[in-house]
Coordinates of C-alpha atoms in Angstrom, one line a residue:
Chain I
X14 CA -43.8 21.5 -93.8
X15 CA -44.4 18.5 -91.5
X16 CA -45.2 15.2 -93.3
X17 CA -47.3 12.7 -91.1
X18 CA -48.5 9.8 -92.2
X19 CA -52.6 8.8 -91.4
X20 CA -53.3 5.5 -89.8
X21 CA -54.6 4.2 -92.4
X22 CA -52.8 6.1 -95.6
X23 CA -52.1 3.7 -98.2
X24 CA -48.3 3.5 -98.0
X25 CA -47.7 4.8 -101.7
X26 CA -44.3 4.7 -104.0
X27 CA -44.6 8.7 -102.7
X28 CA -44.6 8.0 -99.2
X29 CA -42.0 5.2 -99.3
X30 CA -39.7 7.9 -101.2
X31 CA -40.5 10.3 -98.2
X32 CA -39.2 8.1 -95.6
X33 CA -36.3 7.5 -97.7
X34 CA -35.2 11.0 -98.3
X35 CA -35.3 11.9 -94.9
X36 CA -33.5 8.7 -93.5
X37 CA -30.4 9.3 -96.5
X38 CA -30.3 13.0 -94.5
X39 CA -29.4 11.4 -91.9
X40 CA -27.2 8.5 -93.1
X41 CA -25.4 11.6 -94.8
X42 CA -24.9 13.4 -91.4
X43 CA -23.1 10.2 -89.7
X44 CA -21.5 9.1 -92.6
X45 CA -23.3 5.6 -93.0
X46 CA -23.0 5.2 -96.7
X47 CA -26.5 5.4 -98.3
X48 CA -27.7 6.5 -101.2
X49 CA -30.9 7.1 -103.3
X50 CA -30.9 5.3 -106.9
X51 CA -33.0 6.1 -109.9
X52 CA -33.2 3.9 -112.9
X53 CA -32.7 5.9 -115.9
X54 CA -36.0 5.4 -117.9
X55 CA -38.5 5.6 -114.8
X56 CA -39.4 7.6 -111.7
X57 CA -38.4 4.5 -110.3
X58 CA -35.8 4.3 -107.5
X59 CA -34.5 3.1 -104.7
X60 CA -31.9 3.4 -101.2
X61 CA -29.0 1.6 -101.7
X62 CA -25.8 0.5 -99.5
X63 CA -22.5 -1.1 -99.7
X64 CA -20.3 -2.5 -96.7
X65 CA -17.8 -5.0 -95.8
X66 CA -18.5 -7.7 -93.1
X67 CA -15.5 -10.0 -91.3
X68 CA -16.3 -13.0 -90.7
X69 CA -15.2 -12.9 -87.0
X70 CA -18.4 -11.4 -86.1
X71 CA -17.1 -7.6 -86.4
X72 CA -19.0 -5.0 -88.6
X73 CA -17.3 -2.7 -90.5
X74 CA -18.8 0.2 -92.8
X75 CA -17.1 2.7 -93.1
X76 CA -13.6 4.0 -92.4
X77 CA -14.8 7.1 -90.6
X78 CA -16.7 4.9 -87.9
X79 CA -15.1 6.5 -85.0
X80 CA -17.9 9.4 -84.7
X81 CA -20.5 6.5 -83.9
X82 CA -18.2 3.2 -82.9
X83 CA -20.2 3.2 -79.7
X84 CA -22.7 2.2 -81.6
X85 CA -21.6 -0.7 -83.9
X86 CA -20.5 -3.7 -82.6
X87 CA -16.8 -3.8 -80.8
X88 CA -14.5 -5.2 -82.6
X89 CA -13.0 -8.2 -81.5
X90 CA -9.5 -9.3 -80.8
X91 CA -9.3 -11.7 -84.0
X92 CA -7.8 -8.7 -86.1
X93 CA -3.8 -8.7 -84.6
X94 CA -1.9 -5.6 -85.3
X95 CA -3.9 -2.0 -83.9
X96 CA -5.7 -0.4 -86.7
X97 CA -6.1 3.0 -88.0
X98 CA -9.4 3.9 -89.2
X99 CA -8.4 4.2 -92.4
X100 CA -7.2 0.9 -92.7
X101 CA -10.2 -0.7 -90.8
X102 CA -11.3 -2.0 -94.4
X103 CA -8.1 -3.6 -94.6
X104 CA -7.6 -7.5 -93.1
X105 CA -3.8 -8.7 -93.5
X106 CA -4.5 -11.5 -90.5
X107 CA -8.2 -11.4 -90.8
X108 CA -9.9 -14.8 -92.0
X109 CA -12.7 -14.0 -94.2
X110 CA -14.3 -10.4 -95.9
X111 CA -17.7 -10.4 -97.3
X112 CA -19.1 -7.3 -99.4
X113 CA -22.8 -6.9 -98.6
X114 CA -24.8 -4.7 -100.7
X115 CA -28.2 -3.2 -99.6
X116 CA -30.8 -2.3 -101.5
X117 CA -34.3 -1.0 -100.2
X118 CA -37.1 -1.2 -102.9
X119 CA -40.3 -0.6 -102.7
X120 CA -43.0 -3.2 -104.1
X121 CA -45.8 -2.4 -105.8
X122 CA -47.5 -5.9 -104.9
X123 CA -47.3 -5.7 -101.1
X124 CA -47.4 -2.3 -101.0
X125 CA -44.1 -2.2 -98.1
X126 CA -40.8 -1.6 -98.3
X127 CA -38.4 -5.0 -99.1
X128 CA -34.9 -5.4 -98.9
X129 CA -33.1 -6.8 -101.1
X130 CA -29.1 -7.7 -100.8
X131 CA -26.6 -9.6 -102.9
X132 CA -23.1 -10.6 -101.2
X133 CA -19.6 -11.9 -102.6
X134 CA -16.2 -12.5 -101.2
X135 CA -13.6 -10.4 -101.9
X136 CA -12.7 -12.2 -104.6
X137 CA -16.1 -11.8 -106.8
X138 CA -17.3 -14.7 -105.7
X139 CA -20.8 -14.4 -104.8
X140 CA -22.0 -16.5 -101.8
X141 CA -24.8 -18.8 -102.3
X142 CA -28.1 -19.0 -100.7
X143 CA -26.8 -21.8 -98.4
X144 CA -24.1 -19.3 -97.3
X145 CA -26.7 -16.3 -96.8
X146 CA -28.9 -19.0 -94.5
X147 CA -26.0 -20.1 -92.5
X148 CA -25.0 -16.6 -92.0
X149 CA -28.3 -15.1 -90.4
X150 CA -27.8 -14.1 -87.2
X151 CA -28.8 -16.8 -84.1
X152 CA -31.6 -14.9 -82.8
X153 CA -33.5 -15.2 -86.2
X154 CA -32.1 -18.6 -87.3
X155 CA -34.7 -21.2 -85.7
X156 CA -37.6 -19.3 -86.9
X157 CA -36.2 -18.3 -90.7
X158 CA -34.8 -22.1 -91.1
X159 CA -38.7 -23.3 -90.2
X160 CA -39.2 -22.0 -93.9
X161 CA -36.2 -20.5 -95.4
X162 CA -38.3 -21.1 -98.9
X163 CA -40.3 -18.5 -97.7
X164 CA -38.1 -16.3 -95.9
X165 CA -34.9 -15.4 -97.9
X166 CA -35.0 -16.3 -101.7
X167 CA -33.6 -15.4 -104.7
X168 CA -35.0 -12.9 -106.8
X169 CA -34.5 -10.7 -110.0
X170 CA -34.2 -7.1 -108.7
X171 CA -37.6 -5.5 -109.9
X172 CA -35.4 -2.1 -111.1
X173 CA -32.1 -3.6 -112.0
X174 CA -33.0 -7.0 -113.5
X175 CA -29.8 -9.0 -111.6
X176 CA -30.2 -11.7 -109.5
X177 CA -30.7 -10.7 -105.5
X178 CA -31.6 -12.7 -102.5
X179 CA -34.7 -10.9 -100.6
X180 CA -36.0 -10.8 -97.7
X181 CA -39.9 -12.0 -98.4
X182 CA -42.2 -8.6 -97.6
X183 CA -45.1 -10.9 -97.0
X184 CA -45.2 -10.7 -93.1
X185 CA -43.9 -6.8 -93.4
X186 CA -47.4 -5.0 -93.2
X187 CA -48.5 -7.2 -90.1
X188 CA -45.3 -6.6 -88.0
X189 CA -45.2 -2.9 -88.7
X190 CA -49.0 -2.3 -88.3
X191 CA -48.5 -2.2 -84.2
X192 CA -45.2 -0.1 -84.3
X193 CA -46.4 2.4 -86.7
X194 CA -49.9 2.6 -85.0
X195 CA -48.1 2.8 -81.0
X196 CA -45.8 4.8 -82.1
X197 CA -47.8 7.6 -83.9
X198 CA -49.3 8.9 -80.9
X199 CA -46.6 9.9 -79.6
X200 CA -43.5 10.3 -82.0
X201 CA -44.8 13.0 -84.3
X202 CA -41.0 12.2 -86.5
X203 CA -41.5 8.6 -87.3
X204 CA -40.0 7.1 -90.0
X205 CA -41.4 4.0 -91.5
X206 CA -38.3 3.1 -93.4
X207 CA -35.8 3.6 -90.3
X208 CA -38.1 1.3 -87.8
X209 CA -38.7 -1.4 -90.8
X210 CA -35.0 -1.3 -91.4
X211 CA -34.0 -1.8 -87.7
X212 CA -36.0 -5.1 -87.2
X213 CA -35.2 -6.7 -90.5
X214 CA -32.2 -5.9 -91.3
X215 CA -29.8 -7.3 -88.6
X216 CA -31.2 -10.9 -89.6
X217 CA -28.8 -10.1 -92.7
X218 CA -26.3 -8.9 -91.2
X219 CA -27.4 -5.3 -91.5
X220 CA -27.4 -3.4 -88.2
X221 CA -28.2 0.7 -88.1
X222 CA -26.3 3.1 -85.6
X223 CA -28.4 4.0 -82.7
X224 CA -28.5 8.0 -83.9
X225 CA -30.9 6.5 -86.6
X226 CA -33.3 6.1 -83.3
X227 CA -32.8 9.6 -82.3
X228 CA -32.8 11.3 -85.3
X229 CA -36.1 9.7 -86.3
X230 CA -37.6 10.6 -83.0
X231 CA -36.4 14.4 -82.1
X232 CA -39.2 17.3 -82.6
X233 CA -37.6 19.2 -85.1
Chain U
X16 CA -54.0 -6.5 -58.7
X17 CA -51.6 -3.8 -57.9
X18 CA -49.2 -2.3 -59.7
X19 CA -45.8 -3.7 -60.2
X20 CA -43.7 -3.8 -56.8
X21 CA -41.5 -0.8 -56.2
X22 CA -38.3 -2.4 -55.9
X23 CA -37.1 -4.0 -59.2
X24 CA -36.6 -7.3 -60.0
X25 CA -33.3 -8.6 -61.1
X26 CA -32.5 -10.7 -63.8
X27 CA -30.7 -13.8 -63.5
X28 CA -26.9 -12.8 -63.7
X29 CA -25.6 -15.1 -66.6
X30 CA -24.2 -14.2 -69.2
X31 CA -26.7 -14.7 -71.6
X32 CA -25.8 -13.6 -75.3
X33 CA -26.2 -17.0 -76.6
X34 CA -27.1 -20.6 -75.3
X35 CA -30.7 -21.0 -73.8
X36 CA -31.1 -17.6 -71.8
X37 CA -31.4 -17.0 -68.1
X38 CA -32.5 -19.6 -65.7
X39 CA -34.8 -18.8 -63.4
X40 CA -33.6 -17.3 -60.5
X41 CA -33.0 -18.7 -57.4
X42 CA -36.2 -18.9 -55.1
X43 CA -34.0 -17.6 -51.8
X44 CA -35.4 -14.4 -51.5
X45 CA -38.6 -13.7 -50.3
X46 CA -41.5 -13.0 -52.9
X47 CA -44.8 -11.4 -52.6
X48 CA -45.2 -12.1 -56.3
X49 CA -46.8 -15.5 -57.8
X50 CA -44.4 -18.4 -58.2
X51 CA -44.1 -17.7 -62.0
X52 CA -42.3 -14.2 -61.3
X53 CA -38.3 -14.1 -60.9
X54 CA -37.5 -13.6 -56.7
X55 CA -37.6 -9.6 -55.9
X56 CA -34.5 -8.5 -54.4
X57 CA -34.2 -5.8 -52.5
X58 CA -33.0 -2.0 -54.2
X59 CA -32.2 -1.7 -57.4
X60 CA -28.4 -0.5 -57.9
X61 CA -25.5 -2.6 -56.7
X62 CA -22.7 -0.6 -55.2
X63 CA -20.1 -2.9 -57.1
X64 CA -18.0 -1.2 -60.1
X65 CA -18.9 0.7 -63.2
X66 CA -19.3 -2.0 -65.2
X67 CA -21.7 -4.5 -63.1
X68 CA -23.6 -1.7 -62.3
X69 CA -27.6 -2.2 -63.6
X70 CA -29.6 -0.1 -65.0
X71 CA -33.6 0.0 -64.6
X72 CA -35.4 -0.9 -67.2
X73 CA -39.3 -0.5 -68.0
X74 CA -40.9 -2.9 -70.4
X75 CA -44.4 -2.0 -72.2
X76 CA -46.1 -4.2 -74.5
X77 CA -47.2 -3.0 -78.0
X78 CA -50.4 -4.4 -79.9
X79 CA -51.3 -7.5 -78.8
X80 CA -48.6 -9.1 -77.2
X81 CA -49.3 -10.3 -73.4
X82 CA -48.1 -7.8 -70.9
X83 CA -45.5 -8.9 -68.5
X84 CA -47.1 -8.9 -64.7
X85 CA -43.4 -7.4 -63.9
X86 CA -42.6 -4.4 -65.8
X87 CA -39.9 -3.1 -64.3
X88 CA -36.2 -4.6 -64.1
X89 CA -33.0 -3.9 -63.3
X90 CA -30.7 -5.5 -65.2
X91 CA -26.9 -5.3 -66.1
X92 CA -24.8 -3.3 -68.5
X93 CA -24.1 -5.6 -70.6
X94 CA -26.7 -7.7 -70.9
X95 CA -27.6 -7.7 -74.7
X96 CA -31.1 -7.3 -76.8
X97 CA -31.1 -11.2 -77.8
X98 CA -30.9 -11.7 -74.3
X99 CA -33.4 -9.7 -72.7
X100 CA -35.5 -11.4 -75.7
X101 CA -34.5 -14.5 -74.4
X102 CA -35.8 -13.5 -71.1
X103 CA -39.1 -12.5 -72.0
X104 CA -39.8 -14.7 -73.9
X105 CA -39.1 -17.4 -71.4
X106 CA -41.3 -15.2 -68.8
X107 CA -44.4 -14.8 -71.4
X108 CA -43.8 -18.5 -72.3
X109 CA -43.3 -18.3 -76.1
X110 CA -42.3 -20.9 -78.2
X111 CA -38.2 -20.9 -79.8
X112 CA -40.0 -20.4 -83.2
X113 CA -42.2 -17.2 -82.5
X114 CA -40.2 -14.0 -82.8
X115 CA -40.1 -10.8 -80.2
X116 CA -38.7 -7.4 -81.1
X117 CA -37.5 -4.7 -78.3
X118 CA -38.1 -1.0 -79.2
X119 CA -36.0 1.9 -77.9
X120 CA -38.4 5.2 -78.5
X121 CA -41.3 3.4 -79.6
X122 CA -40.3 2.3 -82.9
X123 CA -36.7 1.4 -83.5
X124 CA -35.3 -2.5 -83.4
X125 CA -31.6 -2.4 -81.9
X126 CA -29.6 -5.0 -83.0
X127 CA -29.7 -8.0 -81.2
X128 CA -26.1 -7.6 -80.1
X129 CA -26.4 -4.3 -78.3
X130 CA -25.7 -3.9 -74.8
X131 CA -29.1 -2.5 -72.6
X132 CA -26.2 -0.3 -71.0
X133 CA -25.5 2.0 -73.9
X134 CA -29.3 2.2 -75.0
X135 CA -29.7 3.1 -71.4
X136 CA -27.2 6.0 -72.1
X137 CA -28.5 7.2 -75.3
X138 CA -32.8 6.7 -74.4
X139 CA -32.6 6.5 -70.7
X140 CA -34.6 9.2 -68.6
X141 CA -35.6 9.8 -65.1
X142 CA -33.4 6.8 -64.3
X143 CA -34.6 4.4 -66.6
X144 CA -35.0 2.6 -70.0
X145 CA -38.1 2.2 -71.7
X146 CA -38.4 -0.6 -73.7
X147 CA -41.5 -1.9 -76.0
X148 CA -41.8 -5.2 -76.8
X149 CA -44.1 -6.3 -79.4
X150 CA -44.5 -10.4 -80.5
X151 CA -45.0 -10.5 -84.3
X152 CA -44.6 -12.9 -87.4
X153 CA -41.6 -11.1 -89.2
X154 CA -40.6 -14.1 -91.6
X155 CA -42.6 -15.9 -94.5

């Protein structure tokens, strides 16, 4: 049964699930490491992800990258001695490893998709909102310093009740308006949550393999 | 007015992952375009190596953004997403503060740090890449 979403449907807890499942199908067929949450005394739930970040600029998320490396970033000279992919989680020389974890939630407010994300060291330390600001990558940086009040804050998690920092959802319905509406003329397989994911995540440090583009685009 | 020219337009050649983005391009060549356009030079494929070979890329505009009077480009390999940003922005005059986001099939935001040559291998047909480009207030 194909599942298409009206121009103007009210995107509902349902919906948001929808998008969800089928993006974790194909985060389960490439190995990228999410998974779907519920909280144990609601129908409430949510996608979540884990993944470890050097601070030289490389991404690593998985051991068993190889099948997509072209599409995460190359790694970079910093890391010395020639790595097997099962130790690419491992950094004897490396300078810095920071544990990012991903959590996409839907809000009843805004009615959108927001994503929430806490990081620490490898230590347990957790980084501070200073730390998550300086660590937004340069293309976003003037524009989310203009008001990084009322960009990235801190936030209990609505499901889980711990501190996160979030990615305010204010702007969300705006900037997705023109993709979703261009884009459902023509790609009968969108997925909200895959688009949404791709333009805000990398600001965090979050950056989706290419396939997620095909996947959500192929007539099946 | 006509339709953009047949032969592409190339980008500036710098290197332009970070710093301020291309310059404009040197006003040598001949141009049948207004003065605001980058010079057209002629064909579209260098014969040079692999890797400084360009690609052709289209460039559409989604919603309301303003629509570039050149579409089409040809631009390097490894000429990354923040980059091409860079340039467009610079060629539709936006200010450093408002945000642009480039769209392979419509609808999904590569990461700023991809190169344009893999996307062209991955989305590219009938010789090109098609790109939408849509100007948006993400943040706040």
């Amino acid at each position: 049964m194909s599942f298409s979403m009206e121009e103007d449907e009210f995107f509902g807890e349902k919906v948001f699930q929808h998008y969800c499942a089928e993006f974790i199908k194909h985060s389960q067929q490439i190995g990228d490491g999410w998974e779907w949450r519920t909280s144990k005394d609601c129908s409430d739930g949510y996608m979540c992800k884990t993944h470890f970040q050097i601070k030289s600029g490389t991404l690593v998320s998985h051991p068993e990258t190889s099948a997509h490396a072209q599409t995460c970033l190359p790694m970079e000279e910093a890391l010395e001695s020639p790595l097997d992919d099962s130790e690419v989680t491992e950094t004897d020389t490396a300078t810095e490893v920071i544990k990012y974890e991903y959590h996409v939630v839907y809000s009843c407010s805004y009615q959108v998709p927001v994503l929430y994300f806490r990081a620490s060291f490898l230590d347990g330390k957790p980084l501070a909102l200073k730390d998550i600001w300086e660590r937004v990558h340069e293309c976003y940086k003037t524009r989310l310093l203009q008001g990084p009040w009322d960009t990235i804050t801190q936030q209990e998690h609505p499901i889980l009740g711990q501190p996160f920092f979030v990615l305010h959802p204010c702007k969300t319905s705006e900037f997705m308006t023109p993709v979703f509406k261009s884009s459902q003329k023509t790609n009968r397989n969108f997925n909200y949550i895959t688009s949404w994911l791709s333009i805000v995540g990398p600001a965090v440090g979050l950056n989706l393999p290419l396939s997620y583009a095909r996947a959500a685009s192929w007539d099946e | 007015m006509a339709e953009e020219p047949e032969s592409a337009l190339q980008l500036p050649p710098s290197t332009a992952a970070e710093g301020d983005g291309p310059t404009e391009v040197s006003p040598e060549t001949a141009t049948p375009e207004p003065p605001s356009s980058a010079s057209v030079s002629p064909g579209t494929e260098e014969p040079a190596g692999d890797t400084k070979k360009k690609i052709d890329i289209l460039l559409k505009a989604v919603g309301d953004t303003p629509i570039m009077k050149t579409k089409k480009w040809a631009v390097e390999r490894t000429r990354t997403i923040q980059g091409l940003i860079d340039f467009i922005k610079k060629f539709l005059k936006l200010v450093a503060s408002e945000q642009l986001f480039i769209y392979v099939n419509q609808s999904f935001a590569p990461s700023p740090d991809q190169e344009v040559g893999t996307l062209y291998e991955c989305f590219g047909s009938d010789g090109k890449l098609v790109l939408h480009y849509c100007k948006s207030q993400a943040w706040g």
